[in-house]
Short mmCIF file of C-alpha atoms in Angstrom, two decimals:
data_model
loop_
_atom_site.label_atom_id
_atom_site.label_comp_id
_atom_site.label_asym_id
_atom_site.label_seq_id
_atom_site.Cartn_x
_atom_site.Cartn_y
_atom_site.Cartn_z
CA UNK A 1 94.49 110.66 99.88
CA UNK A 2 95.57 108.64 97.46
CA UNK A 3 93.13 105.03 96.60
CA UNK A 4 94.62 101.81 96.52
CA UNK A 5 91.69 99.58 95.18
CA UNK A 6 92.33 95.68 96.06
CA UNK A 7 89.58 92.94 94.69
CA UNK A 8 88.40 90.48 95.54
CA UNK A 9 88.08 91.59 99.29
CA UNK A 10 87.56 87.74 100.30
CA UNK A 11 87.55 84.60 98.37
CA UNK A 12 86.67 81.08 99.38
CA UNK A 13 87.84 77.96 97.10
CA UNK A 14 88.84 74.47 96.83
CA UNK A 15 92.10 73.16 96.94
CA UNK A 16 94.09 73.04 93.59
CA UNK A 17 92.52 76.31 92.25
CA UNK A 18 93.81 79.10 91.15
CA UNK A 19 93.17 82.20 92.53
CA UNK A 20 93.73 86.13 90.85
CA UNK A 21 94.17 89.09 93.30
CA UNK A 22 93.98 92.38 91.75
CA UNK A 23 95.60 95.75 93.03
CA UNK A 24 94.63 98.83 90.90
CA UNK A 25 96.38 102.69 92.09
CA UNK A 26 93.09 104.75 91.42
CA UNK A 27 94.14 108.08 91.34
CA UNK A 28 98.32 108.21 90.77
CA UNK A 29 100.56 105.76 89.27
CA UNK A 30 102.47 102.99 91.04
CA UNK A 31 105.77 102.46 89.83
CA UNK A 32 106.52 99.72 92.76
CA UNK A 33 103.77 97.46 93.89
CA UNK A 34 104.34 94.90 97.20
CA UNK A 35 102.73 92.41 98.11
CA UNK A 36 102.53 91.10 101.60
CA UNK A 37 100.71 88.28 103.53
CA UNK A 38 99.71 87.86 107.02
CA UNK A 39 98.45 85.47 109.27
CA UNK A 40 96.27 85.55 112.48
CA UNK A 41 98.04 87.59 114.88
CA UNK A 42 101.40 88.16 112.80
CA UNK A 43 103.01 90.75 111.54
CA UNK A 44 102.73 91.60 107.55
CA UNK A 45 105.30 89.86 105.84
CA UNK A 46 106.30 90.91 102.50
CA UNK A 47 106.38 88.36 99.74
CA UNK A 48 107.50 90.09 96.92
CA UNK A 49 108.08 93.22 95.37
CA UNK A 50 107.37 94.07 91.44
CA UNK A 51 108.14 97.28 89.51
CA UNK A 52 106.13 98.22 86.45
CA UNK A 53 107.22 96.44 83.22
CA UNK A 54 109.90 94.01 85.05
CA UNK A 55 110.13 90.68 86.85
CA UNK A 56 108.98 90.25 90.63
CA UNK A 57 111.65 89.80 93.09
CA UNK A 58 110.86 87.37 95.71
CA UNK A 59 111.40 87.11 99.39
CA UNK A 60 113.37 83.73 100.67
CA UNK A 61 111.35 80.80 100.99
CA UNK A 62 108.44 82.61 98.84
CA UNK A 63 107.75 80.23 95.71
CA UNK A 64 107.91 81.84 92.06
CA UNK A 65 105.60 79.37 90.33
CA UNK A 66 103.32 79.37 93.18
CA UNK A 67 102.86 82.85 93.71
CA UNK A 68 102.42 84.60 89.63
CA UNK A 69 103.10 88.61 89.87
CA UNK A 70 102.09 90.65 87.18
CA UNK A 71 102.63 94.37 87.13
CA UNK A 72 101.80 95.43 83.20
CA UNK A 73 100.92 98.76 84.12
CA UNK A 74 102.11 101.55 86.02
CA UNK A 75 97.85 101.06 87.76
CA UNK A 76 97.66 97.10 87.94
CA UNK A 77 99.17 94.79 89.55
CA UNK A 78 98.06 90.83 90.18
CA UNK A 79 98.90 88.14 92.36
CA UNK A 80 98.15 84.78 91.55
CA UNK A 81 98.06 81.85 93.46
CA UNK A 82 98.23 79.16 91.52
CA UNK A 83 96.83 75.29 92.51
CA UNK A 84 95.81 76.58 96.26
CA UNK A 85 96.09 74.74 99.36
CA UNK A 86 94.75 75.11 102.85
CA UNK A 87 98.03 76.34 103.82
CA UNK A 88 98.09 79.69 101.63
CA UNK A 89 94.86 80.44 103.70
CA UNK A 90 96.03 84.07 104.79
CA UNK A 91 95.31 87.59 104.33
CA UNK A 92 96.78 89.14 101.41
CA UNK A 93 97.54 93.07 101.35
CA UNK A 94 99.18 95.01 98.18
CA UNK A 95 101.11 98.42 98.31
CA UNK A 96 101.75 101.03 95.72
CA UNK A 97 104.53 103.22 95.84
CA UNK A 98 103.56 106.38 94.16
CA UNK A 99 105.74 107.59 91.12
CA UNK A 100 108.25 110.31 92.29
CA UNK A 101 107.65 109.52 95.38
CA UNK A 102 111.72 109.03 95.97
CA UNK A 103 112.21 108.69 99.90
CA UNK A 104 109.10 109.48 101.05
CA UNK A 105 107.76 106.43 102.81
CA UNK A 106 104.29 108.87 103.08
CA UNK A 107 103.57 107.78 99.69
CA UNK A 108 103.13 104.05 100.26
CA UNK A 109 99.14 103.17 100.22
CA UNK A 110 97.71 99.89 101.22
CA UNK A 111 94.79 97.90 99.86
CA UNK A 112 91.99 97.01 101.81
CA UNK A 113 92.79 93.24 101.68
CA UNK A 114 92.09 89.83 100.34
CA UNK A 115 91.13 87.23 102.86
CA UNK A 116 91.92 83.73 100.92
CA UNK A 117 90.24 80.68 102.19
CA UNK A 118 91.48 77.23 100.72
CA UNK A 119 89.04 74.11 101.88
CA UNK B 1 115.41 86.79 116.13
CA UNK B 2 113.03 89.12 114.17
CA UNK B 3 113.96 92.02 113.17
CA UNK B 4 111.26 94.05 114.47
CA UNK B 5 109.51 93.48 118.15
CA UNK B 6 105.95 94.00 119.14
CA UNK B 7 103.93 92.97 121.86
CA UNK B 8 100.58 91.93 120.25
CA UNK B 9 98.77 92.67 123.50
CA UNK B 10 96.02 92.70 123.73
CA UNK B 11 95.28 96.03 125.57
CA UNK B 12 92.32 97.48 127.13
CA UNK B 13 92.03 100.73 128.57
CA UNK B 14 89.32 103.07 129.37
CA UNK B 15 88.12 106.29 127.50
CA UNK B 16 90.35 109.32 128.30
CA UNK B 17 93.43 107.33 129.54
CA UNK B 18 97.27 107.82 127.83
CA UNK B 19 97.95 104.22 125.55
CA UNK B 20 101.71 103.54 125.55
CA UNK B 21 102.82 101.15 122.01
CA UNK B 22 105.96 100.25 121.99
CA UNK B 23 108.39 98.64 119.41
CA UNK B 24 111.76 97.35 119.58
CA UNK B 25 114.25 96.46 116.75
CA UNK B 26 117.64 95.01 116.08
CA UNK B 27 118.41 96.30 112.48
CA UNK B 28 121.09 99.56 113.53
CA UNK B 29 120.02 100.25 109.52
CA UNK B 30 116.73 101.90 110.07
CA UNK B 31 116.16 105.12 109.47
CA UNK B 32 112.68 105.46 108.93
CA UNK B 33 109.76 104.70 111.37
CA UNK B 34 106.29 104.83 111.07
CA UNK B 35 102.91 103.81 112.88
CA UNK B 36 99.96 102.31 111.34
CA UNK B 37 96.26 101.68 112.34
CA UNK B 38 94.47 98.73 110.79
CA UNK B 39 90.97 97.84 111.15
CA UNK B 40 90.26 94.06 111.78
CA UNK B 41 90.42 92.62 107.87
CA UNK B 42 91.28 96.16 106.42
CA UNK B 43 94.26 97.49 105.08
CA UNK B 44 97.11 99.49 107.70
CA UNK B 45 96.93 102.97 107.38
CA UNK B 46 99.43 105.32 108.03
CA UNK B 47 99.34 107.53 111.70
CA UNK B 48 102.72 108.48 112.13
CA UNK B 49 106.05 109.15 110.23
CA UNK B 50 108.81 109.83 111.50
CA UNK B 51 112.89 109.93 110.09
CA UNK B 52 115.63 109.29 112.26
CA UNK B 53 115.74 110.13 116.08
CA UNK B 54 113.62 112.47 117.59
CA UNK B 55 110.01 113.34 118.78
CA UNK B 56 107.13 114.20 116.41
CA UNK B 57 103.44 115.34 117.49
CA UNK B 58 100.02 114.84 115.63
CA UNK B 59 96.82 116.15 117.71
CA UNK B 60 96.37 113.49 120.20
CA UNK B 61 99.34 110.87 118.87
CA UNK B 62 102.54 111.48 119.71
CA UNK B 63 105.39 109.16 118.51
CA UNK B 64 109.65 108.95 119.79
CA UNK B 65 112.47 107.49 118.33
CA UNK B 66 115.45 106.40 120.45
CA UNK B 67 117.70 105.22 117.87
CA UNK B 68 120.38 104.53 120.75
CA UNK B 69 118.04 102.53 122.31
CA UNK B 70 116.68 100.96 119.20
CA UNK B 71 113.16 101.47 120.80
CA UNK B 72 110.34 103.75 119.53
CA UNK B 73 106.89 104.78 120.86
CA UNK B 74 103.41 105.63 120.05
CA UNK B 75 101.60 107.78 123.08
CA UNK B 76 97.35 108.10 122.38
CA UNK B 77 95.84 111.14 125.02
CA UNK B 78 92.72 110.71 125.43
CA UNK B 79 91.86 107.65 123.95
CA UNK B 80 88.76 107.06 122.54
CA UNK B 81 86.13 103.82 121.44
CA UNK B 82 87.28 104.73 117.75
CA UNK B 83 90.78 104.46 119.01
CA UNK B 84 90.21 100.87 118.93
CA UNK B 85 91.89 98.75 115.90
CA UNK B 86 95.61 97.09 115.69
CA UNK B 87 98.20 99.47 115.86
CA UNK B 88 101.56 98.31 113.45
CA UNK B 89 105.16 99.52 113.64
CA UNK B 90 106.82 99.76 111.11
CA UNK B 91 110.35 100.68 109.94
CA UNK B 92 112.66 100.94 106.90
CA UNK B 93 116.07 101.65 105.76
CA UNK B 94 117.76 104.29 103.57
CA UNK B 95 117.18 104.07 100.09
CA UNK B 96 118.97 101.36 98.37
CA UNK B 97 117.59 100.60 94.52
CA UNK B 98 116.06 96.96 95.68
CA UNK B 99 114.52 97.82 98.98
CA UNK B 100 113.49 101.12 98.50
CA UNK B 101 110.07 101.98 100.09
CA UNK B 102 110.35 98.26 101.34
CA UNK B 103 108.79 98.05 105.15
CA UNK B 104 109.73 95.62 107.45
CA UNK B 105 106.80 95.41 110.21
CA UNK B 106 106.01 94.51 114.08
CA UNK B 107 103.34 91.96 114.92
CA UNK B 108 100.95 94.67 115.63
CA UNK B 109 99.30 95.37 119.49
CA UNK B 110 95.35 95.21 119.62
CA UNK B 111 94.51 98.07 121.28
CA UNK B 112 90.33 98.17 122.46
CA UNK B 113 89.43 101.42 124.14
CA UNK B 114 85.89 100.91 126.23
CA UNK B 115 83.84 103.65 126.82
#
């Protein structure tokens, strides 16, 4: 199946840091990447959604300037969090929609993670 | 109110017994529904896909849509320890530029199957 590479798997830093997440498609080309966060015992909410070459759109309440999405490529996407706090501590998960994928939901593949601690 | 349910469990069951995960929902929108498994700290992978109402079988998983009912089900036979993980609903509407291949998702029930 298809490889949705996600780095770094878990990062630990202080508050007021920035912090880069990266989400590569290995073997097929993402035209639409999300990006989702969770916390202990919730559901996966999706933050924001970005399609190759255009500005993210964001969820309600999700901040722009906090939360930098870059999708340059049709095989990278990044999520920055920019001048952490304790409160983004989560677990942050990225999925690629595979191009010509049209309605099949089949063809969205998750990332193994990013577990973001902020002291 | 969210717009998907889940009880987050947990559950324990023995090896060989039927696991029953259920989901509710509100959104009358949602067409597609689908079932993940996700290892503690891993990403969800997908178990089960189904579109619209209706029944759908996969070896041992079985899952049901009841659109009336706005309710849908995942049924394990024979369970076993590898079984063990949190299971996800999750569900999506038709196609619509903006949130297409968007998922909207249930808290997730930890299932642990002992041996």
């Amino acid at each position: 199946g298809a490889v949705v590479s996600q780095h770094p798997s878990r990062v630990i830093c202080k508050s007021g840091t920035s912090v880069k997440i990266e989400c590569r498609s290995l073997d097929f080309q993402a035209t639409t990447m999300f990006w989702y966060r969770q916390f202990p015992k919730q559901s996966l909410m999706l933050m924001a959604t970005s399609n190759e070459g255009s500005k993210a759109t964001y969820e309600q309440g999700v901040e722009k300037d906090k939360f930098l999405i870059n999708h340059a490529s049709l095989t990278l996407s990044t999520l920055t969090v920019t001048s952490a706090h304790p409160e983004d501590s989560s677990f942050y998960i990225c999925s690629a929609r595979e191009r010509g994928a049209d309605r099949d939901r089949r063809k969205l593949f998750f990332g193994s993670g990013t577990q973001l601690s902020v002291l | 109110q969210k717009e998907v349910e889940q009880d987050p469990g947990p559950l324990s069951v023995p090896e060989g017994a039927i696991v029953s995960l259920n989901c509710t929902y509100s959104n009358s929108a949602f067409q597609y529904f689908m079932w993940y498994r996700q290892y503690s700290r891993k990403g969800p992978e997908l178990l089960m896909y189904t579109y619209s109402s209706g029944n759908k079988e996969d070896g041992r998983f079985t899952a049901q849509v009841d659109k009336s009912s706005k309710y849908i089900s995942l049924f394990i036979r024979d369970s076993q320890p590898s079984d063990s993980a949190t299971y996800l609903c999750a569900m999506s509407v038709r196609d619509r530029g903006s949130t297409l291949g968007r998922l909207y998702f249930g808290r997730g029930t930890q299932l642990t199957v002992w041996p």
